[in-house]
């Protein structure tokens, strides 16, 4: 069931999203060689707390052996999403780093992920990241009343395949 939200609730959702945006602004300068994923996570955690929010992922119990141990999920290269930050994981030239951030404020969760290219990355990898973002926006444009999920997925798939990714 879809529950319509009040203007106040929508505003509060936007505030949660703004916390996540502030995290990305704070960690962007850290996305370079020599930085550990733990340092990135620590900065993100501090920004979330300073905004009066709670890290959405920290302590999350997804029925695994232990609750999620960090404020962010950081995955490198072809690693499956939701990687754990660590002091042993150091960013190096050529890496693709995905950072997923969630923050809860006023009972609403803001959640987003960004991809960062560290140093010199092969052209085809850079193209993949660009085409992926373009495909996201093409799918987003199809998310309108009257369209179906297939309209969104077709826009994404067609764009990716037209660039040789499929």
Coordinates of C-alpha atoms in Angstrom, one line a residue:
X1 CA 0.0 0.0 0.0
X2 CA 1.2 3.5 -0.8
X3 CA 0.7 6.0 1.9
X4 CA 0.6 9.6 0.8
X5 CA 2.8 11.9 2.8
X6 CA 2.0 15.3 4.2
X7 CA 4.0 18.4 3.2
X8 CA 5.6 18.3 6.6
X9 CA 6.7 14.7 6.2
X10 CA 8.0 15.4 2.7
X11 CA 10.0 18.3 4.1
X12 CA 11.4 16.0 6.8
X13 CA 12.4 13.5 4.2
X14 CA 14.3 16.2 2.4
X15 CA 16.1 17.1 5.6
X16 CA 17.3 13.5 5.9
X17 CA 18.5 13.7 2.3
X18 CA 20.3 16.9 3.0
X19 CA 22.3 15.2 5.7
X20 CA 23.3 12.5 3.2
X21 CA 24.3 15.2 0.7
X22 CA 26.4 16.9 3.4
X23 CA 28.2 13.6 4.0
X24 CA 29.1 13.4 0.3
X25 CA 30.3 17.0 0.3
X26 CA 32.5 16.2 3.3
X27 CA 34.0 13.0 2.0
X28 CA 34.7 14.1 -1.6
X29 CA 38.1 15.6 -0.7
X30 CA 39.1 12.3 0.9
X31 CA 38.5 10.2 -2.2
X32 CA 42.2 9.9 -3.1
X33 CA 45.1 7.5 -2.9
X34 CA 46.4 6.7 0.6
X35 CA 43.1 7.2 2.5
X36 CA 41.6 4.2 4.2
X37 CA 37.9 3.4 4.0
X38 CA 37.8 3.6 7.8
X39 CA 38.8 7.3 7.5
X40 CA 36.0 7.9 5.1
X41 CA 33.5 6.1 7.3
X42 CA 34.7 8.1 10.4
X43 CA 34.2 11.4 8.6
X44 CA 30.7 10.4 7.4
X45 CA 29.7 9.2 10.9
X46 CA 30.8 12.6 12.4
X47 CA 28.8 14.6 9.8
X48 CA 25.7 12.5 10.4
X49 CA 25.9 12.9 14.2
X50 CA 26.7 16.7 13.9
X51 CA 23.5 17.1 12.0
X52 CA 21.5 15.5 14.8
X53 CA 20.9 12.3 12.7
X54 CA 21.6 8.7 13.3
X55 CA 23.6 6.5 10.8
X56 CA 21.0 4.2 9.2
X57 CA 23.3 1.3 8.7
X58 CA 25.3 1.2 11.9
X59 CA 24.0 -1.6 14.0
X60 CA 21.5 -2.8 11.4
X61 CA 20.6 -6.4 12.0
X62 CA 19.9 -8.0 8.7
X63 CA 19.7 -11.5 10.2
X64 CA 23.5 -12.0 9.6
X65 CA 25.9 -13.2 12.2
X66 CA 26.5 -9.7 13.5
X67 CA 24.9 -6.3 13.1
X68 CA 26.4 -4.0 10.5
X69 CA 29.5 -2.4 12.0
X70 CA 29.8 1.0 10.3
X71 CA 28.0 4.2 9.3
X72 CA 28.6 3.6 5.6
X73 CA 28.9 0.8 3.1
X74 CA 32.1 1.1 1.0
X75 CA 32.8 -1.2 -1.8
X76 CA 35.9 -1.3 -4.0
X77 CA 36.0 -2.3 -7.7
X78 CA 33.9 -5.4 -8.4
X79 CA 33.2 -6.1 -4.8
X80 CA 29.5 -6.8 -4.0
X81 CA 27.7 -3.9 -2.5
X82 CA 27.6 -3.2 1.3
X83 CA 31.3 -3.6 1.9
X84 CA 32.6 -2.9 5.4
X85 CA 35.0 0.0 5.9
X86 CA 38.4 -0.9 7.3
X87 CA 41.7 0.6 8.4
X88 CA 43.3 -2.1 6.2
X89 CA 41.6 -1.0 3.0
X90 CA 43.6 1.8 1.4
X91 CA 42.5 3.6 -1.7
X92 CA 44.9 3.1 -4.6
X93 CA 45.3 4.5 -8.1
X94 CA 42.8 3.0 -10.6
X95 CA 40.2 1.9 -8.0
X96 CA 36.4 2.4 -8.4
X97 CA 34.9 3.1 -4.9
X98 CA 31.2 3.1 -4.1
X99 CA 30.1 4.8 -1.0
X100 CA 26.5 4.2 0.3
X101 CA 25.3 6.5 3.0
X102 CA 22.1 6.4 5.1
X103 CA 21.0 8.9 7.8
X104 CA 17.8 8.9 9.9
X105 CA 16.4 12.2 11.0
X106 CA 13.0 12.8 12.4
X107 CA 12.1 9.2 11.7
X108 CA 12.9 9.4 8.0
X109 CA 15.8 7.8 6.3
X110 CA 17.8 9.5 3.6
X111 CA 19.9 7.0 1.5
X112 CA 22.1 7.4 -1.5
X113 CA 25.3 6.0 -3.1
X114 CA 28.0 7.6 -5.1
X115 CA 30.8 6.2 -7.2
X116 CA 34.3 7.7 -7.1
X117 CA 37.2 7.1 -9.5
X118 CA 40.6 7.1 -7.8
X119 CA 43.5 8.4 -9.9
X120 CA 44.0 7.0 -13.4
X121 CA 41.1 4.7 -14.4
X122 CA 41.0 2.9 -17.7
X123 CA 38.8 4.7 -20.3
X124 CA 36.4 1.9 -20.6
X125 CA 35.8 1.9 -16.9
X126 CA 35.3 5.7 -16.9
X127 CA 32.8 5.2 -19.8
X128 CA 30.9 2.5 -17.8
X129 CA 30.5 4.9 -14.9
X130 CA 29.3 7.7 -17.2
X131 CA 26.9 5.5 -19.1
X132 CA 25.5 4.1 -15.8
X133 CA 24.7 7.6 -14.5
X134 CA 23.1 8.5 -17.9
X135 CA 21.0 5.4 -17.7
X136 CA 19.9 6.2 -14.2
X137 CA 18.7 9.6 -15.3
X138 CA 16.9 8.1 -18.4
X139 CA 15.2 5.7 -16.1
X140 CA 14.3 8.5 -13.7
X141 CA 12.7 10.4 -16.6
X142 CA 10.4 7.4 -17.2
X143 CA 9.2 7.3 -13.6
X144 CA 6.0 9.3 -14.2
X145 CA 2.3 8.6 -13.6
X146 CA 0.9 6.1 -16.2
X147 CA 4.3 4.5 -17.0
X148 CA 5.1 1.0 -15.8
X149 CA 8.3 -0.4 -14.2
X150 CA 9.1 -1.9 -17.6
X151 CA 9.3 1.6 -19.1
X152 CA 12.0 2.5 -16.6
X153 CA 13.9 -0.7 -17.0
X154 CA 13.7 -0.5 -20.8
X155 CA 15.2 3.0 -20.8
X156 CA 18.1 1.8 -18.6
X157 CA 18.7 -1.4 -20.5
X158 CA 18.5 0.2 -24.0
X159 CA 21.0 2.9 -23.1
X160 CA 23.5 0.5 -21.5
X161 CA 23.3 -1.9 -24.4
X162 CA 23.7 0.9 -27.0
X163 CA 27.1 1.5 -25.4
X164 CA 28.2 -2.1 -25.4
X165 CA 27.3 -2.8 -21.8
X166 CA 24.7 -5.5 -21.2

